[in-house]
Amino acid sequence: MRSKEKTTSRRVADRKIAVFEKNITKRGSVPETVKKGNDYPVGPIVLGFFVFVVVGSSLFQIIRTASNAGLF
């Protein structure tokens, strides 16, 4: 009984080898970073909201501390 394995043609094998060797010669020539320079991890709206909450909370804490101390 014959096995049903297909053999790869020489043309296809040569093409695969050429692609593989081309990739090997490119090794090390990839730039270190591929990120864009102006890509921020958060948007400006989220950053503005965060600053608003932090500054507002600190101002509220200062006013509350001053009123408990009898300054206002």
Coordinates of N, CA and C in Angstrom, one line a residue:
M1 N 0.8 -1.2 0.0 CA 0.0 0.0 0.0 C 0.9 1.3 0.0
R2 N 0.5 2.3 -0.8 CA 1.3 3.5 -0.8 C 0.8 4.5 0.2
S3 N 1.7 5.3 0.7 CA 1.3 6.3 1.7 C 0.8 7.5 0.9
K4 N -0.1 8.3 1.5 CA -0.8 9.4 0.8 C 0.0 10.7 1.0
E5 N 1.2 10.7 1.3 CA 2.0 11.9 1.5 C 2.3 12.5 0.2
K6 N 2.2 13.8 0.1 CA 2.6 14.6 -1.1 C 4.0 15.0 -1.0
T7 N 4.7 15.0 -2.0 CA 6.1 15.5 -2.0 C 6.0 16.9 -2.5
T8 N 6.9 17.8 -1.9 CA 7.0 19.2 -2.3 C 7.8 19.3 -3.6
S9 N 7.3 20.1 -4.5 CA 8.0 20.3 -5.8 C 9.3 21.1 -5.5
R10 N 10.3 20.9 -6.3 CA 11.6 21.6 -6.1 C 11.4 23.1 -6.2
R11 N 10.5 23.5 -7.1 CA 10.3 25.0 -7.3 C 9.7 25.6 -6.0
V12 N 8.8 24.9 -5.4 CA 8.2 25.4 -4.2 C 9.2 25.4 -3.0
A13 N 9.9 24.4 -3.0 CA 11.0 24.2 -1.9 C 12.0 25.3 -2.1
D14 N 12.5 25.6 -3.3 CA 13.5 26.6 -3.5 C 12.9 28.0 -3.2
R15 N 11.7 28.3 -3.4 CA 11.1 29.5 -3.1 C 11.0 29.7 -1.5
K16 N 10.6 28.7 -0.8 CA 10.6 28.7 0.6 C 12.0 28.9 1.2
I17 N 12.9 28.3 0.7 CA 14.3 28.4 1.1 C 14.8 29.9 0.9
A18 N 14.5 30.4 -0.3 CA 14.9 31.8 -0.6 C 14.3 32.8 0.4
V19 N 13.0 32.6 0.7 CA 12.4 33.5 1.6 C 13.0 33.4 3.0
F20 N 13.3 32.2 3.4 CA 13.9 31.9 4.7 C 15.3 32.6 4.8
E21 N 16.1 32.4 3.8 CA 17.4 33.0 3.8 C 17.4 34.5 3.7
K22 N 16.4 35.0 3.0 CA 16.2 36.5 3.0 C 15.9 37.0 4.4
N23 N 15.1 36.3 5.1 CA 14.8 36.7 6.5 C 16.0 36.6 7.4
I24 N 16.8 35.6 7.2 CA 18.0 35.5 8.0 C 19.0 36.6 7.8
T25 N 19.1 37.1 6.6 CA 20.1 38.2 6.3 C 19.5 39.5 6.8
K26 N 18.2 39.6 7.1 CA 17.7 40.9 7.6 C 17.8 40.9 9.2
R27 N 18.2 39.9 9.8 CA 18.3 39.8 11.3 C 19.2 41.0 11.8
G28 N 18.7 41.7 12.8 CA 19.4 42.7 13.4 C 19.3 44.1 12.8
S29 N 18.6 44.2 11.6 CA 18.4 45.5 11.0 C 17.1 46.1 11.3
V30 N 16.4 45.6 12.2 CA 15.1 46.1 12.6 C 15.3 47.3 13.6
P31 N 14.6 48.4 13.5 CA 14.7 49.5 14.4 C 14.4 49.1 15.8
E32 N 15.0 49.7 16.8 CA 14.7 49.3 18.2 C 13.3 49.6 18.6
T33 N 12.7 50.7 18.3 CA 11.3 51.0 18.6 C 10.5 51.2 17.4
V34 N 9.3 50.8 17.4 CA 8.4 51.1 16.3 C 7.3 52.0 16.7
K35 N 7.3 52.5 17.9 CA 6.2 53.3 18.4 C 6.4 54.7 17.8
K36 N 5.2 55.4 17.8 CA 5.2 56.7 17.3 C 5.6 57.6 18.5
G37 N 6.2 58.8 18.2 CA 6.7 59.6 19.2 C 5.6 60.3 20.0
N38 N 4.4 60.6 19.4 CA 3.4 61.4 20.0 C 2.2 60.5 20.4
D39 N 2.4 59.3 20.6 CA 1.3 58.4 21.0 C 1.3 58.3 22.6
Y40 N 0.2 58.9 23.1 CA 0.1 58.9 24.6 C -0.8 57.7 25.0
P41 N -0.5 57.2 26.2 CA -1.2 56.0 26.7 C -2.7 56.4 27.1
V42 N -2.9 57.7 27.5 CA -4.3 58.1 27.8 C -4.6 59.3 27.0
G43 N -5.9 59.5 26.8 CA -6.3 60.7 26.0 C -6.3 62.0 26.9
P44 N -6.4 63.1 26.2 CA -6.4 64.4 26.9 C -7.6 64.6 27.8
I45 N -8.7 64.0 27.5 CA -9.9 64.2 28.3 C -9.7 63.4 29.6
V46 N -9.2 62.2 29.6 CA -9.0 61.4 30.8 C -7.9 62.1 31.6
L47 N -6.9 62.6 31.0 CA -5.8 63.3 31.8 C -6.4 64.6 32.4
G48 N -7.2 65.3 31.7 CA -7.8 66.5 32.3 C -8.7 66.2 33.4
F49 N -9.5 65.1 33.3 CA -10.4 64.7 34.4 C -9.6 64.3 35.6
F50 N -8.5 63.6 35.4 CA -7.6 63.2 36.5 C -7.1 64.4 37.3
V51 N -6.6 65.4 36.5 CA -6.0 66.6 37.1 C -7.1 67.3 37.9
F52 N -8.3 67.4 37.3 CA -9.4 68.1 37.9 C -9.8 67.4 39.3
V53 N -9.8 66.1 39.3 CA -10.1 65.4 40.5 C -9.1 65.6 41.6
V54 N -7.8 65.5 41.2 CA -6.7 65.6 42.1 C -6.6 67.0 42.7
V55 N -6.7 68.0 41.8 CA -6.6 69.4 42.3 C -7.8 69.8 43.1
G56 N -9.0 69.4 42.7 CA -10.2 69.7 43.4 C -10.2 69.0 44.8
S57 N -9.8 67.8 44.8 CA -9.7 67.1 46.1 C -8.7 67.7 47.1
S58 N -7.6 68.2 46.6 CA -6.6 68.8 47.4 C -7.1 70.1 47.9
L59 N -7.8 70.9 47.1 CA -8.4 72.2 47.5 C -9.5 72.0 48.5
F60 N -10.3 71.0 48.3 CA -11.4 70.7 49.3 C -10.8 70.3 50.6
Q61 N -9.7 69.5 50.6 CA -9.1 69.1 51.8 C -8.5 70.3 52.6
I62 N -7.9 71.2 51.8 CA -7.3 72.4 52.5 C -8.4 73.3 53.1
I63 N -9.5 73.4 52.4 CA -10.6 74.2 52.9 C -11.2 73.6 54.2
R64 N -11.4 72.3 54.1 CA -11.9 71.5 55.3 C -11.0 71.6 56.5
T65 N -9.7 71.4 56.3 CA -8.7 71.5 57.3 C -8.7 72.9 57.9
A66 N -8.8 73.9 57.1 CA -8.8 75.3 57.6 C -10.0 75.6 58.4
S67 N -11.2 75.1 57.9 CA -12.4 75.4 58.6 C -12.5 74.7 60.0
N68 N -11.9 73.5 60.1 CA -11.8 72.8 61.4 C -10.9 73.4 62.3
A69 N -9.9 74.1 61.8 CA -8.9 74.8 62.7 C -9.5 76.2 63.1
G70 N -10.6 76.6 62.6 CA -11.2 77.8 63.0 C -10.7 79.1 62.2
L71 N -10.1 78.8 61.1 CA -9.6 80.0 60.3 C -10.7 80.6 59.5
F72 N -11.8 79.9 59.2 CA -12.9 80.5 58.4 C -14.1 80.5 59.2

